[in-house]
Coordinates of C-alpha atoms in Angstrom, one line a residue:
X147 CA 50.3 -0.4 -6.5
X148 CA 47.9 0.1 -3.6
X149 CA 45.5 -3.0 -3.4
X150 CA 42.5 -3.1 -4.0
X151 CA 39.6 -3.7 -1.3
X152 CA 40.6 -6.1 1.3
X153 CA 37.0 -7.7 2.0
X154 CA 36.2 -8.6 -1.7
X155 CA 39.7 -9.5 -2.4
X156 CA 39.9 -12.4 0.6
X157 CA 37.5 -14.3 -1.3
X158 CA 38.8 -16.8 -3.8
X159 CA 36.8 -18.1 -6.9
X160 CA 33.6 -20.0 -5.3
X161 CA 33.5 -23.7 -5.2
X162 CA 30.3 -23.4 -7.3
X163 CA 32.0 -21.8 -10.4
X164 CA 34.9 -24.6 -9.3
X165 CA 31.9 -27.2 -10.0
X166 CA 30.5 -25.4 -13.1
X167 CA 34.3 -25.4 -14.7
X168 CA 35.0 -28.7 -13.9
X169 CA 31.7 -29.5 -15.7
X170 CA 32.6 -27.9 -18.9
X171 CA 36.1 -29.5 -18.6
X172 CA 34.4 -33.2 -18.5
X173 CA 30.9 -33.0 -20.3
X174 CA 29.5 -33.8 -17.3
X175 CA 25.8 -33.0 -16.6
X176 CA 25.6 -30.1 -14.4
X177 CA 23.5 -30.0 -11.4
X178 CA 25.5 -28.2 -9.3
X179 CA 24.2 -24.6 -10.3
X180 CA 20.7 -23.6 -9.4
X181 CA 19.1 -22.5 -12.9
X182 CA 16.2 -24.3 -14.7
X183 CA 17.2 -25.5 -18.3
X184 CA 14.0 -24.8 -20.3
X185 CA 13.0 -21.3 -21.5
X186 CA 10.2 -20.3 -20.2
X187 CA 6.4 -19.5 -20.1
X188 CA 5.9 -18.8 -24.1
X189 CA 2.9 -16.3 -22.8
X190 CA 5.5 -14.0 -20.5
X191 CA 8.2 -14.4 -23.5
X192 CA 5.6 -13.0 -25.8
X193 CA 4.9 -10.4 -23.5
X194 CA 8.3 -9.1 -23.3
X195 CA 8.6 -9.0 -26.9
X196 CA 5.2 -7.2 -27.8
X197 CA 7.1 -4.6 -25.3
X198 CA 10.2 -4.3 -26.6
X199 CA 8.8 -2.9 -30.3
X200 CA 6.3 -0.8 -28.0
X201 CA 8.5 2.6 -27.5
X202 CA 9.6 3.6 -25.0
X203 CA 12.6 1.6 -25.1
X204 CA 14.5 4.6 -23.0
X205 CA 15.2 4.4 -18.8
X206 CA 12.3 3.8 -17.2
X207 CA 11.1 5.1 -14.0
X208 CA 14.1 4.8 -11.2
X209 CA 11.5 2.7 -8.8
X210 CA 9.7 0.5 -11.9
X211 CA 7.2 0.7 -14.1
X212 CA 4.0 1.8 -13.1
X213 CA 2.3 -1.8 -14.3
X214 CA 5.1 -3.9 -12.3
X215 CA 4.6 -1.6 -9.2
X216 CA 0.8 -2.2 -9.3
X217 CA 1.2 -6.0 -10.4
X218 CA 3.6 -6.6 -7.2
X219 CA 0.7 -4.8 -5.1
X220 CA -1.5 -6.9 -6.7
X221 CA -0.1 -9.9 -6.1
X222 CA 0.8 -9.3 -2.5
X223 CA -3.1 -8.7 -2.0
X224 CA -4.1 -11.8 -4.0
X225 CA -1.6 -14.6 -2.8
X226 CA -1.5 -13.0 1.0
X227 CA -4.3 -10.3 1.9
X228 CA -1.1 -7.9 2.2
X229 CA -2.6 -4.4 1.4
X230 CA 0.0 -2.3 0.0
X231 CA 0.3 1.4 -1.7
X232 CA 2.3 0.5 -5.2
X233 CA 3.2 4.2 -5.0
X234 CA 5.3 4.8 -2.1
X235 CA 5.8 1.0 -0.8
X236 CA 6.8 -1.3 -3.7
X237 CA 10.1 -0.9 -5.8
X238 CA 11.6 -3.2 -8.9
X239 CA 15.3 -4.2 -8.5
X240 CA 17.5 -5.2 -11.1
X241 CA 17.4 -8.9 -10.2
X242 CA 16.1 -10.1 -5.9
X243 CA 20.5 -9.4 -5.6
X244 CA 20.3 -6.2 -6.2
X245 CA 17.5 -5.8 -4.2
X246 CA 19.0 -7.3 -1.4
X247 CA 22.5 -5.0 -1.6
X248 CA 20.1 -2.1 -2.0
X249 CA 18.7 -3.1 1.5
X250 CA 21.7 -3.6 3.3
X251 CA 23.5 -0.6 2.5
X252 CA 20.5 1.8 3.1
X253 CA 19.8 -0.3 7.0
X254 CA 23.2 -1.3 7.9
X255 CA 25.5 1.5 9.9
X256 CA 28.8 0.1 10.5
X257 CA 28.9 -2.5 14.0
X258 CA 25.5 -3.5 13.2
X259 CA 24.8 -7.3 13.5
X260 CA 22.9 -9.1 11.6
X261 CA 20.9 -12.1 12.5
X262 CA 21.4 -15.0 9.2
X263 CA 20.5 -18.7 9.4
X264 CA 23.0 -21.1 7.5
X265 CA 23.4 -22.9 5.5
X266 CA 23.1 -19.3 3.4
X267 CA 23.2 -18.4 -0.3
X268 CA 26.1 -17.0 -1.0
X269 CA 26.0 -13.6 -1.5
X270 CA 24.8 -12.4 1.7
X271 CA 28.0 -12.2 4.1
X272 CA 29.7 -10.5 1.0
X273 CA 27.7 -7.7 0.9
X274 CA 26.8 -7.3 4.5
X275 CA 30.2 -7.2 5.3
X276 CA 30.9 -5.1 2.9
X277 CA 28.2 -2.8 4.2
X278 CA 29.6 -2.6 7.7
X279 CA 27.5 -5.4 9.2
X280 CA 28.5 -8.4 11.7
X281 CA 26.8 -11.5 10.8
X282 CA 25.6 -13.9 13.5
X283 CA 24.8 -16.8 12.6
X284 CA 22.6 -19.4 13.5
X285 CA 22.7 -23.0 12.1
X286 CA 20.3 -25.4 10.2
X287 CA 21.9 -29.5 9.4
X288 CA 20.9 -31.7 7.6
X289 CA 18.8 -34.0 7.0
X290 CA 16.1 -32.3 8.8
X291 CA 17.1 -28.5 9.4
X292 CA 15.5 -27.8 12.1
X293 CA 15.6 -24.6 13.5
X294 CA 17.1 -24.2 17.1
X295 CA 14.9 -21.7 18.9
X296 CA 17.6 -21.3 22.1
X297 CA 20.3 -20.3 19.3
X298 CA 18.0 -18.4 17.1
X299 CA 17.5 -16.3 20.6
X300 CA 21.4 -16.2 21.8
X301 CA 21.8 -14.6 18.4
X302 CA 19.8 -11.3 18.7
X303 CA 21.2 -8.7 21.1
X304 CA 20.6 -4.8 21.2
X305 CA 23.1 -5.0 18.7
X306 CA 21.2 -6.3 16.2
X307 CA 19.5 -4.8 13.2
X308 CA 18.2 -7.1 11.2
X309 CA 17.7 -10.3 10.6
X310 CA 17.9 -12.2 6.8
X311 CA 15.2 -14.9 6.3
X312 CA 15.3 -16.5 3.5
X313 CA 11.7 -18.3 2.9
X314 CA 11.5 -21.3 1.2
X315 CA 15.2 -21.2 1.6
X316 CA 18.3 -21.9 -0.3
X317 CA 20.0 -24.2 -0.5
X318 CA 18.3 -25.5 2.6
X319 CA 14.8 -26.4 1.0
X320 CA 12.9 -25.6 4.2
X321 CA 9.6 -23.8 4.1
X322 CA 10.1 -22.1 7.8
X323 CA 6.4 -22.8 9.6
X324 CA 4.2 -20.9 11.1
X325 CA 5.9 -21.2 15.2
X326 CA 9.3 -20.8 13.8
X327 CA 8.1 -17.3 12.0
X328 CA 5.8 -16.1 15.2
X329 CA 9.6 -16.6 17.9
X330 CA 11.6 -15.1 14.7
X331 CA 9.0 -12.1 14.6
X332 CA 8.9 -12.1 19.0
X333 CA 12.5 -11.6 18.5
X334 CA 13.0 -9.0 16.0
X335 CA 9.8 -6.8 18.1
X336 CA 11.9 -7.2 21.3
X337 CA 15.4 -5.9 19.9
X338 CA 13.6 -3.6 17.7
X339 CA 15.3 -5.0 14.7
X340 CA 14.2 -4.6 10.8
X341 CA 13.9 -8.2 8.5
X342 CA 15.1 -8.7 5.3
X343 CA 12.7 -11.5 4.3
X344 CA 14.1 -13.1 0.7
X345 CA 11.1 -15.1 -0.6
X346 CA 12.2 -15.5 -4.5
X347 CA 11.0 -19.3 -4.2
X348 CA 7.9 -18.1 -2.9
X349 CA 6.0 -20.2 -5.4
X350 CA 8.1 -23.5 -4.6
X351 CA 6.8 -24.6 -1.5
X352 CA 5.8 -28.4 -1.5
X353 CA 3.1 -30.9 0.0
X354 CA 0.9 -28.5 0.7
X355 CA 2.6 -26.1 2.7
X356 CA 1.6 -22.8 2.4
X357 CA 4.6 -20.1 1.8
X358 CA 3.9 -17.7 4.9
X359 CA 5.4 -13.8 4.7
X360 CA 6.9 -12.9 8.3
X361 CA 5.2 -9.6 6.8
X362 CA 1.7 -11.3 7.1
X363 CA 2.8 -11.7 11.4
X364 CA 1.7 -9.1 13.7
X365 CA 3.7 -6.5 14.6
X366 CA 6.1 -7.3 11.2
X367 CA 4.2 -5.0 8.4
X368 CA 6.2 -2.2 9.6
X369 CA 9.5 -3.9 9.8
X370 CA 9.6 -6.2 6.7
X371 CA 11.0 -6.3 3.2
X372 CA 10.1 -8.7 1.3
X373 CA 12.0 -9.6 -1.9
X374 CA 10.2 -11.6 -5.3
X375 CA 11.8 -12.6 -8.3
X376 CA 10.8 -13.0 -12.2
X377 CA 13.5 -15.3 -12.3
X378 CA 12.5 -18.1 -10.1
X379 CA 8.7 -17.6 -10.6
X380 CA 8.6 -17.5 -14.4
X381 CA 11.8 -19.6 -14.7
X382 CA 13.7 -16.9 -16.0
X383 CA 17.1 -16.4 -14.3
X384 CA 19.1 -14.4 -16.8
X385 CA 16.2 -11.4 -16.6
X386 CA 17.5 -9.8 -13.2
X387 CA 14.0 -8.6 -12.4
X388 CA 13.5 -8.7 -8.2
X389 CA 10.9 -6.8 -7.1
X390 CA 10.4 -5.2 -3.0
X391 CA 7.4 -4.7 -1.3
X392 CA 8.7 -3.1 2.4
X393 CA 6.6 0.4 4.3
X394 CA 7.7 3.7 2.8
X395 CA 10.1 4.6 5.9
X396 CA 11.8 1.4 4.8
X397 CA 11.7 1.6 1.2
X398 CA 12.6 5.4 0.9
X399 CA 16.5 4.7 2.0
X400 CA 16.6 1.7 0.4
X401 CA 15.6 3.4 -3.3
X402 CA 18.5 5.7 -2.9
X403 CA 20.9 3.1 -2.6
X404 CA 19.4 1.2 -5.7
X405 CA 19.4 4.9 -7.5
X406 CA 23.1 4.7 -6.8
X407 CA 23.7 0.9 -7.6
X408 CA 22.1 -0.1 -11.2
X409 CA 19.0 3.3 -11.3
X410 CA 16.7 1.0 -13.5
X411 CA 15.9 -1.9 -14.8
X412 CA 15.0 -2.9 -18.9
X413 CA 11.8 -1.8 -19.6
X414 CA 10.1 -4.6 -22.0
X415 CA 11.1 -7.3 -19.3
X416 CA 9.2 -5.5 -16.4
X417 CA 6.1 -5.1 -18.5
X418 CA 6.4 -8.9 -18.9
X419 CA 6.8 -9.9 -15.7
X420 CA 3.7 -8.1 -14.6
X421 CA 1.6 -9.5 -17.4
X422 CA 2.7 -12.8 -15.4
X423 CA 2.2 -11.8 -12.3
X424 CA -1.4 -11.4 -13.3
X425 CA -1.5 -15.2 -14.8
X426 CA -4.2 -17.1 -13.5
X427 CA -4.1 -19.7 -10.3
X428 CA -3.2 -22.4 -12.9
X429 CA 0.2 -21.1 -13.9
X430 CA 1.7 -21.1 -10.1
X431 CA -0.2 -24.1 -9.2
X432 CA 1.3 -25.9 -12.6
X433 CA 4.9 -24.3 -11.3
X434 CA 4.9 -25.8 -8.3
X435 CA 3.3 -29.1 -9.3
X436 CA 5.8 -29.5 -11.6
X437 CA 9.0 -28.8 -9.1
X438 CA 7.6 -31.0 -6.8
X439 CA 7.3 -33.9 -9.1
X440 CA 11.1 -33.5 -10.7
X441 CA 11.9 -33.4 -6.7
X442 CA 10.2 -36.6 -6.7
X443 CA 11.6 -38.4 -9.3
X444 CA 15.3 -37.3 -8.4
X445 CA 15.2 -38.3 -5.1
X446 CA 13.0 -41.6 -5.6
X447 CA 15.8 -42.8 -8.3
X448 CA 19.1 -41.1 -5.8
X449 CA 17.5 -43.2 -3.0
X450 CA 17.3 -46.6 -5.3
X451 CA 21.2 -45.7 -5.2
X452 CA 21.6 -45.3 -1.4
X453 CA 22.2 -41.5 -1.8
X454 CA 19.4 -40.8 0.9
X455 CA 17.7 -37.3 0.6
X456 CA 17.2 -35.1 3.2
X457 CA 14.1 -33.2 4.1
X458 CA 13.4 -31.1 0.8
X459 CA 10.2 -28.9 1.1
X460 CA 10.8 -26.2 -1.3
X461 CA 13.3 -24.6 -3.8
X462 CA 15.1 -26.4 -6.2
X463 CA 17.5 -28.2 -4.5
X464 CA 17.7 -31.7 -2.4
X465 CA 20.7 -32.7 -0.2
X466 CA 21.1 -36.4 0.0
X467 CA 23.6 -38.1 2.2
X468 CA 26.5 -39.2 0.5
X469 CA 28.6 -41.0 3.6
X470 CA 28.2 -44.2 2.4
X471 CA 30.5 -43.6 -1.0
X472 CA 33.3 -41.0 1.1
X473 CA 36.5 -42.8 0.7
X474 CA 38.6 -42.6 3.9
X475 CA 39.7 -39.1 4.7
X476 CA 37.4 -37.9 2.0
X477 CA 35.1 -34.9 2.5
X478 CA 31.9 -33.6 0.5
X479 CA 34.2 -31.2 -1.6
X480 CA 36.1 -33.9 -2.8
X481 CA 33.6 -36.5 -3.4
X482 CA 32.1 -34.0 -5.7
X483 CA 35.4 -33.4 -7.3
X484 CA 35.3 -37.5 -7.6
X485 CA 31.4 -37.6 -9.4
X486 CA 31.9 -34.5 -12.0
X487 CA 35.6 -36.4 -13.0
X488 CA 34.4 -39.8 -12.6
X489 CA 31.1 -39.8 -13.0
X490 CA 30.4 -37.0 -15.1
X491 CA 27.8 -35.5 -12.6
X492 CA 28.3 -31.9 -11.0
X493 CA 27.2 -31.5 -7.6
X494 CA 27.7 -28.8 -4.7
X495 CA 29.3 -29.7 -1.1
X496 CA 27.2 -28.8 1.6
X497 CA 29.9 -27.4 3.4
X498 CA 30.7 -24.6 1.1
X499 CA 26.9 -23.0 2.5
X500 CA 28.3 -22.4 6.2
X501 CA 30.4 -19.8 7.4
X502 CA 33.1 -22.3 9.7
X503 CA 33.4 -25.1 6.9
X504 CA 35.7 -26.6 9.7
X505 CA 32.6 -27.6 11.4
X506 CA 29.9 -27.8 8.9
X507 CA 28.5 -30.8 8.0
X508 CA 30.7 -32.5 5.1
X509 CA 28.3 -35.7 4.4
X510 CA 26.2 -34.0 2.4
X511 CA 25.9 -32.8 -1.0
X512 CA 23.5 -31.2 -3.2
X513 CA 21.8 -31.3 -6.4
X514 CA 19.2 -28.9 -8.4
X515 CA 16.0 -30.9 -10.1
X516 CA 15.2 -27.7 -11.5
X517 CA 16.0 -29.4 -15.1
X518 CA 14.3 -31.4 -18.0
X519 CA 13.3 -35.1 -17.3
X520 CA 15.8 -36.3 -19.5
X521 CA 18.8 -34.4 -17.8
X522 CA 18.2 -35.9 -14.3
X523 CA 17.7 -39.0 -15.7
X524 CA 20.7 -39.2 -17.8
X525 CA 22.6 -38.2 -14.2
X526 CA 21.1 -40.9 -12.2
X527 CA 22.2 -43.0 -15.0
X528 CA 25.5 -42.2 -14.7
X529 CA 25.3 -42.0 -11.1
X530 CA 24.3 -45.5 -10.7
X531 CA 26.9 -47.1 -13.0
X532 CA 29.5 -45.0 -10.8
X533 CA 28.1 -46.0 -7.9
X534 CA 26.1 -48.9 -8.2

């Protein structure tokens, strides 16, 4: 039979599904995959299901519902004076994924390059390979990621179209500052270039940092997409509501590729989400608060180990620095093989985030605090009496 397509087909089952498996296999407690295990804000969950017995129930508008559109304007104005027109410049996506595909098949042309800084979520070279794109790829290590402003330069070219920022990022848990967002918006002015600017942990930014849009930057409200997400503002991972806000010469070609990808999005659960959007200063404040205190308590009791944490400013996620416990010849990969068999922990290698994992850093591994009390302390538990 003819195969299938080659690009999808070259790559194997992730090493986070490996981890999750694994997990299952041994009971162990799994924070490997970045999901928080509680339900929810009772107030949005109510929401949603006042809306689902309020007809209609049918497919919704292809860009949204009117209320989302004018929440995510809304909210844009509120959190960072960003004026927009919910008519012709916001659009709902079917999760900040689908979002995200929908923008790189409507701005990529085959050759294109595209500017992304690793380590990376996962999904990205996927689909902007599959869209025709080059990545180039510019490098953040541990433990303090700091971004190299030489390669961020080297990167762009005349070739380039875009560049993915991913703000607070994953799995990196750095909140990008203000002079590392003014040379990344000098560079995409001077090549002319577009930004795809993935802020779904815009809410998670910690010690007082303040989550900064490139879009807010001058010369970027023209050039920017910026990408929220239901599921890691309200906690709600499994509702696939992402949300754009990008100018209408931007937007327009990227709604005919989402008309062509998933058309819509339910109904009940966008009326939800922009009931929350509209939740007071207390809600997001309590959000974050409470992120930054499970951050906190993980790597306080991880440290008490001698698994030292790297710099963790946002997100859900802290690396610590596990070369202490590597047997000889071991690497990250297999050390976390080693805790979710042994120890009955899951974990993610660092490695599996970079593009070369022959020459990413393999000291490090990474957990998600985004879980009950009682879970991360039933891992450090066990972590310690593997360890200790």
């Amino acid at each position: 039979m003819k195969p299938a397509n080659s690009l999808l087909s070259s790559y194997g089952t992730t090493v986070f599904e490996v981890m999750s498996r694994l997990a299952i296999q041994h009971q162990a407690i799994n924070l490997g995959q970045g999901f928080p295990d509680d339900r929810g804000p009772d107030p949005v969950l109510d929401a949603a299901s006042r809306a689902l017995y309020d007809p209609p129930n049918q497919y919704p508008p292809m860009l949204g519902v009117p209320e989302l559109r004018q929440a995510v304007a809304a909210h844009n104005r509120r959190f960072y004076g960003i004026e927009v027109d919910w008519q012709t410049e916001t659009m709902v996506s079917t999760g900040a994924t689908e979002g995200l595909a929908a923008c790189f098949l409507a701005l990529i042309e085959p050759g294109d390059e595209v500017v992304v800084i690793e380590p990376l979520y996962d999904c990205y070279l996927p689909m902007i390979r599959r869209a025709g794109g080059i990545p180039r790829t510019v490098r953040l290590t541990p433990p303090h990621w700091k971004l190299d402003l030489d390669a961020l330069a080297a990167a762009f070219s005349d070739k380039t179209k875009l560049i993915v920022l991913n703000n607070p990022q994953n799995p990196a848990s750095k909140v990008f500052d203000r002079a590392e967002l003014e040379a990344i918006a000098e560079l995409v002015r001077k090549h002319d270039a577009y930004a795809v600017c993935d802020e779904v942990y815009e809410h998670l930014a910690f010690d007082g940092r303040a989550h900064i849009p490139l879009m807010t930057l001058p010369g970027m409200r023209e050039r920017c997409v910026r990408i929220g997400s239901a599921g890691k503002t309200f906690s709600l991972t499994g509702w696939k509501v992402g949300y754009l806000t990008g100018p209408e010469h931007l937007l327009q070609p990227i709604s005919k590729a989402h008309q062509f990808l998933v058309f819509t999005t339910a109904p009940n659960l966008q009326r939800a989400v922009a009931f929350g959007l509209g939740q007071d200063d207390s809600y997001f404040d309590g959000l974050r608060d409470s992120m930054q205190a499970k951050r906190d308590r993980l790597s306080g009791a991880l440290a008490g180990i001698g698994l030292e944490p790297a710099v963790c400013q946002g997100s859900y996620f802290l690396f610590v620095d596990a070369r202490r416990f590597l047997k000889p010849g071991e690497d990250d990969e297999g050390f976390c093989r080693r805790l979710v068999t042994e120890a009955g922990v899951a974990a993610v290698p660092v490695s599996a985030f970079y593009l070369d994992r022959a020459t990413a850093p393999t000291d490090f591994i990474r957990f998600c605090f985004a879980k009950r009390d009682e879970v991360l302390d039933g891992a450090v538990e066990r972590l310690a009496g593997y360890l200790g």
